[in-house]
PDB file of C-alpha atoms in Angstrom:
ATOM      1  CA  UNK A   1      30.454  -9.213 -53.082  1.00  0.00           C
ATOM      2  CA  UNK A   2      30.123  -8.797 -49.383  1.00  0.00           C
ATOM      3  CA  UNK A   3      33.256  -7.593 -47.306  1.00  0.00           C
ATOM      4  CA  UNK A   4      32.759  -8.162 -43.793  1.00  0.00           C
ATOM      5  CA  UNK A   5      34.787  -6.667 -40.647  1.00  0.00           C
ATOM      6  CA  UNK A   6      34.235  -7.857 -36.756  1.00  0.00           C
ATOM      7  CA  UNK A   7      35.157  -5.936 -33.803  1.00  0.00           C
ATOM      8  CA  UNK A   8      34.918  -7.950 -30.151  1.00  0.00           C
ATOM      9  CA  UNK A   9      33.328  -5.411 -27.742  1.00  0.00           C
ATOM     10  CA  UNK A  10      32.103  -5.589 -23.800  1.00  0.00           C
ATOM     11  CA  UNK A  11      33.125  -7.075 -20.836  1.00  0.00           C
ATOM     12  CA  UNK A  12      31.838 -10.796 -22.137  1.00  0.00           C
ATOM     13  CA  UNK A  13      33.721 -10.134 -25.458  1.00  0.00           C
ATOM     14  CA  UNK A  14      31.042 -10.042 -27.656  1.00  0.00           C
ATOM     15  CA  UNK A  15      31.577 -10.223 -32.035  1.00  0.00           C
ATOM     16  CA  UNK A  16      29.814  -7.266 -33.218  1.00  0.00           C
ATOM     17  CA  UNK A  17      29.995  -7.161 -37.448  1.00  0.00           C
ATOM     18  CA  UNK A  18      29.701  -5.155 -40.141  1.00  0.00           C
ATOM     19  CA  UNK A  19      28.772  -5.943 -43.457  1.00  0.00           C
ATOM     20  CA  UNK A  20      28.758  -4.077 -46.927  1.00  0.00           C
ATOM     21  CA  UNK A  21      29.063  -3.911 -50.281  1.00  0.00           C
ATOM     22  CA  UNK A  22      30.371  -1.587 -53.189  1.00  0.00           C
ATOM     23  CA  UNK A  23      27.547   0.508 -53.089  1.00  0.00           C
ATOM     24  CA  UNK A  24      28.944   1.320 -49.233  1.00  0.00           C
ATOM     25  CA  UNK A  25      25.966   0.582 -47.915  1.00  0.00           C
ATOM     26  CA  UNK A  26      26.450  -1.572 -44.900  1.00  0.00           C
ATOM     27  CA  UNK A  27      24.280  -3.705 -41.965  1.00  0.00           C
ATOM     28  CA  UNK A  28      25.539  -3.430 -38.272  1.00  0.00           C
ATOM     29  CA  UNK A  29      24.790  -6.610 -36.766  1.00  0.00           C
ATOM     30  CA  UNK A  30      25.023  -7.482 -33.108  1.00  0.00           C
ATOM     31  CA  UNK A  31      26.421  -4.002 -31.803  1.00  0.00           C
ATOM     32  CA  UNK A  32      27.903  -4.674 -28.414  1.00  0.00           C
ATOM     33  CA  UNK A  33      29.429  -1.424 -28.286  1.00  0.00           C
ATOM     34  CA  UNK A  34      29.766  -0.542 -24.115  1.00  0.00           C
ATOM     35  CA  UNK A  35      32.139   1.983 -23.345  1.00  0.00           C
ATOM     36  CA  UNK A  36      33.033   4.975 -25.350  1.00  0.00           C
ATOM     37  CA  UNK A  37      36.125   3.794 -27.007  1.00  0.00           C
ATOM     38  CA  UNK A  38      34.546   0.721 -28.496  1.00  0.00           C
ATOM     39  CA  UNK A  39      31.989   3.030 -30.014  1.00  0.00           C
ATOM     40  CA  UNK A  40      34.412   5.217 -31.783  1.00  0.00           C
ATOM     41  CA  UNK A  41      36.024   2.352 -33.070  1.00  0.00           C
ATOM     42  CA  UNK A  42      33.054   1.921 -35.114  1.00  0.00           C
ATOM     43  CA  UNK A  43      32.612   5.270 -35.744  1.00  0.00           C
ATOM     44  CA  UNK A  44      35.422   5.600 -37.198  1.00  0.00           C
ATOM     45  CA  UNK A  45      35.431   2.941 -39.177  1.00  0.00           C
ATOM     46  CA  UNK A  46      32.015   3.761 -40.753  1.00  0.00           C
ATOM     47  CA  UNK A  47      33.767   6.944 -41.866  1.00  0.00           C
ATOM     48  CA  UNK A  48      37.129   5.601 -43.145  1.00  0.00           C
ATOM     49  CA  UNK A  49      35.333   3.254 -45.266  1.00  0.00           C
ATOM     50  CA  UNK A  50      33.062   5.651 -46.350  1.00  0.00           C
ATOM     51  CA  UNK A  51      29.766   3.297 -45.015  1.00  0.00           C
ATOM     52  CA  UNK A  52      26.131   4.614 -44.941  1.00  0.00           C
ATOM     53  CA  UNK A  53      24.626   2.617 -42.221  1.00  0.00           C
ATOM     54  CA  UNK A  54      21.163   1.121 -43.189  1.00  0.00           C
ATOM     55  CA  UNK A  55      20.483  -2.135 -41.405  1.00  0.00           C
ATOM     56  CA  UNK A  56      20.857  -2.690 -37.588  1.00  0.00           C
ATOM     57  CA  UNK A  57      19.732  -6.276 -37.383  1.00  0.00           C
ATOM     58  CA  UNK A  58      20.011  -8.524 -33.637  1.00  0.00           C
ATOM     59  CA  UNK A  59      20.335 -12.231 -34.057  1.00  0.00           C
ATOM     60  CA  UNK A  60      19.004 -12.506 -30.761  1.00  0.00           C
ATOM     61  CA  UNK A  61      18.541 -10.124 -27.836  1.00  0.00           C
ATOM     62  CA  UNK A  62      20.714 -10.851 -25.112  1.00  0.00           C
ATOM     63  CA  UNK A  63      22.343  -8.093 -23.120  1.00  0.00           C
ATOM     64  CA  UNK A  64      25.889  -8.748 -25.136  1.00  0.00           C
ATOM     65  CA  UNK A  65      24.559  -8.300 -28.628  1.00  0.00           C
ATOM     66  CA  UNK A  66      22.222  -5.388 -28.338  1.00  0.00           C
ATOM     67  CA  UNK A  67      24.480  -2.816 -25.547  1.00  0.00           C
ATOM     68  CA  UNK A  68      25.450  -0.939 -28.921  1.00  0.00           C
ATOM     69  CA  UNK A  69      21.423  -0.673 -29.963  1.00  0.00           C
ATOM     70  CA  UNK A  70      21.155   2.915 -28.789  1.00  0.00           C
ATOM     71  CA  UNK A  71      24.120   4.276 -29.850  1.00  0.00           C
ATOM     72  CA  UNK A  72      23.511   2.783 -33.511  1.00  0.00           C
ATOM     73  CA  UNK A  73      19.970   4.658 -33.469  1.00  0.00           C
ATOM     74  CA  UNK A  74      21.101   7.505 -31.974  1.00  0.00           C
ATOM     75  CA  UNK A  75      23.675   8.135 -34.676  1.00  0.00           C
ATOM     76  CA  UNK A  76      22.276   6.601 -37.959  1.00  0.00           C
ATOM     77  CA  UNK A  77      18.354   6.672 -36.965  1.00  0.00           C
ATOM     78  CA  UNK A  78      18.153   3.032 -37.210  1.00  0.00           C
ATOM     79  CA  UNK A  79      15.941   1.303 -34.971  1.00  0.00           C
ATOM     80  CA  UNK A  80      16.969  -3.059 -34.909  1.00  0.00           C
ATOM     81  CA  UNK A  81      15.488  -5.820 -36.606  1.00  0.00           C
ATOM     82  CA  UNK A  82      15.138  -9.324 -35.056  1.00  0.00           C
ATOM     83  CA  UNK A  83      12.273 -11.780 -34.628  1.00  0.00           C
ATOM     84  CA  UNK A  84       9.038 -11.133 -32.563  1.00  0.00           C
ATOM     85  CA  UNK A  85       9.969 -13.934 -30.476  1.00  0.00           C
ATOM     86  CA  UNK A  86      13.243 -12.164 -29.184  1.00  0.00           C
ATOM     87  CA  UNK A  87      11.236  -8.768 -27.732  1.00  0.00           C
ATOM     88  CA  UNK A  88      10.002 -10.223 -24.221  1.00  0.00           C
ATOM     89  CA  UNK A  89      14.176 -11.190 -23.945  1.00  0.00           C
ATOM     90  CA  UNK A  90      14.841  -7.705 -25.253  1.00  0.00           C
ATOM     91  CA  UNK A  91      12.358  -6.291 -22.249  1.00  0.00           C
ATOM     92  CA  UNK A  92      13.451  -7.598 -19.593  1.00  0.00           C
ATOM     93  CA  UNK A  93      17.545  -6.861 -19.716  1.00  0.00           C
ATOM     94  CA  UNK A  94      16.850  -3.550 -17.234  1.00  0.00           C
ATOM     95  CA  UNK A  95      15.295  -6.162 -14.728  1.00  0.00           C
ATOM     96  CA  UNK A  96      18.523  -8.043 -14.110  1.00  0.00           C
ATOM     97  CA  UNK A  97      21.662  -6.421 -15.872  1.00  0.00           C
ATOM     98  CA  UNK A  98      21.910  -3.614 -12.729  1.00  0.00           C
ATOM     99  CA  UNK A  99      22.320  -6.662 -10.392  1.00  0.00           C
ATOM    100  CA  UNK A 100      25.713  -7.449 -12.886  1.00  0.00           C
ATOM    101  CA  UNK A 101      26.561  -4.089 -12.353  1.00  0.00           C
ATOM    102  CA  UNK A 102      26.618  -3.039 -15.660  1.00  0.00           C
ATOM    103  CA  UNK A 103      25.303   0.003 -17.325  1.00  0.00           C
ATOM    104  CA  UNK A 104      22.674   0.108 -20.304  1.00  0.00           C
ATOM    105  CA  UNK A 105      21.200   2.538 -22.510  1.00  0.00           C
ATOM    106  CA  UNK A 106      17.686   1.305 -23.279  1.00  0.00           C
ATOM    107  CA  UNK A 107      17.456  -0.058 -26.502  1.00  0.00           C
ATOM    108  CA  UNK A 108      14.992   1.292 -29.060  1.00  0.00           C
ATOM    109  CA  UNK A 109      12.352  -1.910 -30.188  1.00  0.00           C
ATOM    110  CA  UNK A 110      11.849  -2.523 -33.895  1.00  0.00           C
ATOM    111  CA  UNK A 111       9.180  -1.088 -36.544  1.00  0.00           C
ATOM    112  CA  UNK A 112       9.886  -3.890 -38.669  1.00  0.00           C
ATOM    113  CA  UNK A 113       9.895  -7.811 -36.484  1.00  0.00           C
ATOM    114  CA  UNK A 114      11.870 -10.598 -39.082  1.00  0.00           C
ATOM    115  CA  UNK A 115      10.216 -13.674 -39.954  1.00  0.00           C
ATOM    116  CA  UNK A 116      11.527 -17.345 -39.493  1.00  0.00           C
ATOM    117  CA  UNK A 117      12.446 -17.130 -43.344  1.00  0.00           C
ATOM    118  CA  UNK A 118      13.342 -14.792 -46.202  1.00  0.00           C
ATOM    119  CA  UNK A 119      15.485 -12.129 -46.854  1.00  0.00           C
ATOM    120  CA  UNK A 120      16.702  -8.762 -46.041  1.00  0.00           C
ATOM    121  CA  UNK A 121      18.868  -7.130 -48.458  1.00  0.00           C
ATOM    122  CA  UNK A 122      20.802  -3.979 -48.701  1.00  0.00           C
ATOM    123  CA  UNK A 123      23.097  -2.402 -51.259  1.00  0.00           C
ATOM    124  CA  UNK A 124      23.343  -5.011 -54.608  1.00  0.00           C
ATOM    125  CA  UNK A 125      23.422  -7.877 -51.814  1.00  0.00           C
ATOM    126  CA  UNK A 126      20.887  -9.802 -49.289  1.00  0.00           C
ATOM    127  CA  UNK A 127      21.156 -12.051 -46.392  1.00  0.00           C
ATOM    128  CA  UNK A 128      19.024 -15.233 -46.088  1.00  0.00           C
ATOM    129  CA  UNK A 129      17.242 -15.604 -42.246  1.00  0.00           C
ATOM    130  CA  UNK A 130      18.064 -18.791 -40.844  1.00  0.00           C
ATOM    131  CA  UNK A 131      15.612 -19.433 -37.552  1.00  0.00           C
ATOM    132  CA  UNK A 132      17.823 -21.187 -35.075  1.00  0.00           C
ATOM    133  CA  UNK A 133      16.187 -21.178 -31.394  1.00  0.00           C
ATOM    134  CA  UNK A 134      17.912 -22.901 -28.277  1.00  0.00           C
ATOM    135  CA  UNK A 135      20.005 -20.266 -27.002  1.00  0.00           C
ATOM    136  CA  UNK A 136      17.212 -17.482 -26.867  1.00  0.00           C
ATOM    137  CA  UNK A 137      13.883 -18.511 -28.235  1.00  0.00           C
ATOM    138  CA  UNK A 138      13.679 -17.069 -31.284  1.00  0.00           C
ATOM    139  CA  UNK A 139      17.398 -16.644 -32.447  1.00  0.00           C
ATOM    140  CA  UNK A 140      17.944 -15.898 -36.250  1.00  0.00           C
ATOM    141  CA  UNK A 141      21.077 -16.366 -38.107  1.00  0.00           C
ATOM    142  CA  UNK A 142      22.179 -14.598 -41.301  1.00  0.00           C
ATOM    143  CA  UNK A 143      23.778 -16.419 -44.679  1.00  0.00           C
ATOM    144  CA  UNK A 144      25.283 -14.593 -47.263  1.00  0.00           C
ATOM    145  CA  UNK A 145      24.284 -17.427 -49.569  1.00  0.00           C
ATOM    146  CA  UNK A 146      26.726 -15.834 -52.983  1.00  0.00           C
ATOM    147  CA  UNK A 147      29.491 -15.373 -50.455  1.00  0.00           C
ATOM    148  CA  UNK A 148      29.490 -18.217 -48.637  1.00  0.00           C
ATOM    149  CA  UNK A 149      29.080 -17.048 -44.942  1.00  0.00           C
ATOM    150  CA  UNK A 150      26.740 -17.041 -41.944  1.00  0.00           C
ATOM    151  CA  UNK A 151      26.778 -14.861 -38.709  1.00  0.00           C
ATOM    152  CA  UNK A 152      25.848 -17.124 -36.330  1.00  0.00           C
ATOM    153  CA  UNK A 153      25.466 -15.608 -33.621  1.00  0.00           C
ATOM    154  CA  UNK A 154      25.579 -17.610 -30.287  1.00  0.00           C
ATOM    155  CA  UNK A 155      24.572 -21.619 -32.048  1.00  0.00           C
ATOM    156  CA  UNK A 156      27.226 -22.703 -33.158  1.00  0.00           C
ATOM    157  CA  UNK A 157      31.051 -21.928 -32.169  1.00  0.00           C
ATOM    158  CA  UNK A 158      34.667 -23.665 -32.823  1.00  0.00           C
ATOM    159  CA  UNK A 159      34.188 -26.725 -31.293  1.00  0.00           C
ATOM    160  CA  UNK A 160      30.950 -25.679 -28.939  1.00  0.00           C
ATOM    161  CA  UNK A 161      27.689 -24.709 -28.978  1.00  0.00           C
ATOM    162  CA  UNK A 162      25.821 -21.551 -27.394  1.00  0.00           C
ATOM    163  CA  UNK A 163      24.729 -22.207 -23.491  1.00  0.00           C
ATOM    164  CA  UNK A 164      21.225 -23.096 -23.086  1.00  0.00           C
ATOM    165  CA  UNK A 165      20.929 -22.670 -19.793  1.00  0.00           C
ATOM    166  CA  UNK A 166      19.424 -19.055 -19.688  1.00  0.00           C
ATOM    167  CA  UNK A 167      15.699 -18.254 -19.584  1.00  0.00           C
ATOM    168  CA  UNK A 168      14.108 -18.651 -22.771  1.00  0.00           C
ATOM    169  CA  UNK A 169      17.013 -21.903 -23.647  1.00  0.00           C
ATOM    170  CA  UNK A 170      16.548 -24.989 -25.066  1.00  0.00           C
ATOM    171  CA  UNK A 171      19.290 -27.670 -25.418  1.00  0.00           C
ATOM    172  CA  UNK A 172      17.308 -30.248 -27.950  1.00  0.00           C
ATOM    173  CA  UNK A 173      15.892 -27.281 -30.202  1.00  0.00           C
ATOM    174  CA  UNK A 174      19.322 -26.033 -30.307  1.00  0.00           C
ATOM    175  CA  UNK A 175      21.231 -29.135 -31.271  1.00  0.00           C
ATOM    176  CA  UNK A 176      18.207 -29.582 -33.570  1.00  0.00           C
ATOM    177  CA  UNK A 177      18.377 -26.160 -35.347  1.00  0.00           C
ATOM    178  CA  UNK A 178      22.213 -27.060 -35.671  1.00  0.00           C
ATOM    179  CA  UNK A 179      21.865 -30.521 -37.345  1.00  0.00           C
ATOM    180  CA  UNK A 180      18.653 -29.455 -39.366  1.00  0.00           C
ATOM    181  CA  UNK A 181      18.826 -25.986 -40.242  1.00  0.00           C
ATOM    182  CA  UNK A 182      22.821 -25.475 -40.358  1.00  0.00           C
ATOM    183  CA  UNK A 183      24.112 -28.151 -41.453  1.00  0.00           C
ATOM    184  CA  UNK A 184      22.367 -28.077 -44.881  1.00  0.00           C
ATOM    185  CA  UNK A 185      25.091 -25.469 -45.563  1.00  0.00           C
ATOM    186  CA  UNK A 186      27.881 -26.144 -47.740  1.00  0.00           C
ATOM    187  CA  UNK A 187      31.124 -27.427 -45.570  1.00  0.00           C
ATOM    188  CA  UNK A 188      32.889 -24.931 -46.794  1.00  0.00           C
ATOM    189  CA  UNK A 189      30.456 -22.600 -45.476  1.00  0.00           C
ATOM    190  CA  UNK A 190      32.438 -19.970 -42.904  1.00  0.00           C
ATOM    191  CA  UNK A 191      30.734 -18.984 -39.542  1.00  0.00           C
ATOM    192  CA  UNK A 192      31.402 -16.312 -37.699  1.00  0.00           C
ATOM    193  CA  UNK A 193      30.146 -16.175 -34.520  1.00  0.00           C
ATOM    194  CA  UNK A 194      28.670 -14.161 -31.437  1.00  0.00           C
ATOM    195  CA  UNK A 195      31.662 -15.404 -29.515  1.00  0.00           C
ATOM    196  CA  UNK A 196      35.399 -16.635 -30.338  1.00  0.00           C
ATOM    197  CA  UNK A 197      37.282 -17.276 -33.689  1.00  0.00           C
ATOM    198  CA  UNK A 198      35.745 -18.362 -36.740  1.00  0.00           C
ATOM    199  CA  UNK A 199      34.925 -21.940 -38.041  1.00  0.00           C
ATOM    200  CA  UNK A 200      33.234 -23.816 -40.833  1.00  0.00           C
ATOM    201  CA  UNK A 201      29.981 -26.059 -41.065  1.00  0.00           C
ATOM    202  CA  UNK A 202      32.292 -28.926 -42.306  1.00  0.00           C
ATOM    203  CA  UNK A 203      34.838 -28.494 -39.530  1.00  0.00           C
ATOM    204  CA  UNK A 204      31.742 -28.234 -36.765  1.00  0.00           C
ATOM    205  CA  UNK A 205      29.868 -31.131 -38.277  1.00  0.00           C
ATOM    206  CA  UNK A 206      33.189 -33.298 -38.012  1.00  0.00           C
ATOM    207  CA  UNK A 207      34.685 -32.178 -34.924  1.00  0.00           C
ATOM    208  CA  UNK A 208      32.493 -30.501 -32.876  1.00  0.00           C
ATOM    209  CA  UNK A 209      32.068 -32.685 -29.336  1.00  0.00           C
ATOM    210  CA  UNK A 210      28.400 -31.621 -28.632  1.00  0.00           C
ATOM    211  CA  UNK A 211      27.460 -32.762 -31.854  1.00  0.00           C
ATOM    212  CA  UNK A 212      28.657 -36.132 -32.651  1.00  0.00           C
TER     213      UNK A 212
END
């Protein structure tokens, strides 16, 4: 079984998560870590918990989800995961995030790129890749198929959808990856997303304005 805790980090209130299981091993996804404070808050929860860090996996690379990149391989040697298609977004976040004035420690790029589909597993458990593009161009989201729950990412929040209106965006591939790649989930299915509260596939595929 997978327990899963979420911190919201950053100036744009970003979910960062971590995942693990009773072997303690555990996946940081999304770390959006930015000021000192935020990352002892995952420091120390690492240690209370007892957690050996061995996944650092981006479901996409905007600024918001990867600020926490460095830190994570600075302290646990990880370098992140995330699809080829996501690098060139990766790249180019010193080319505009000064301009926001915000600060950021250049993020490591990966040894290992994630296909479309498959696996990566840690502990006893694994997470299913889900390829969802819209948002960025080569966004992945993760299901934890025996638990019952995705991190989304930025696809699919309560009652919205991620902005498509950055470089790289796409509104038809994203309501398309929606329909067609999440809503084969079980309703029941929770999602827990880049942004916001959770929801549930059945709740988003019944409610959700931008998809009806």
């Amino acid at each position: 079984m997978i327990s899963l805790q979420g911190f919201t980090f950053n100036p744009v209130r970003e979910n960062t998560y971590v995942l693990y299981d009773e072997t303690l091993d555990c996946v940081i996804i999304d770390p959006g870590m930015y000021e000192a404070e935020e990352q002892n808050l995952l420091v120390r929860f690492i240690k209370e918990k007892g957690l050996s860090p061995v996944l650092l996996l981006n479901t996409h690379c905007h600024y918001d989800h990867v600020f926490g990149n460095k830190f994570v391989y600075d302290n646990w040697g990880l370098k992140p995961q995330f699809h080829q298609g996501e690098l060139r977004v990766l790249q180019a976040i010193p080319g505009y995030l000064p301009a926001m004035g915000l600060q950021y420690e250049l993020s490591p790029e990966p040894e290992v790129f994630l296909p479309e589909t498959g696996k990566v597993v840690f502990g006893t458990s694994e997470l299913e890749l889900i390829f969802a593009p819209g948002h960025s161009p080569a966004h992945l989201c993760f299901y934890a198929r025996e638990d019952n729950f995705l991190i989304g990412g930025d696809v699919l929040f309560y009652n919205s959808i991620g902005r498509t209106d950055l470089p790289g965006g796409n509104h038809s591939q994203l309501i398309s990856s929606i329909k067609n790649n999440l809503f084969i989930l079980p309703d029941n299915c929770e999602v827990y997303p880049g942004h916001g509260q959770p929801t549930s596939i059945g709740f988003e595929r019944l409610h959700n304005p931008f998809l009806q």
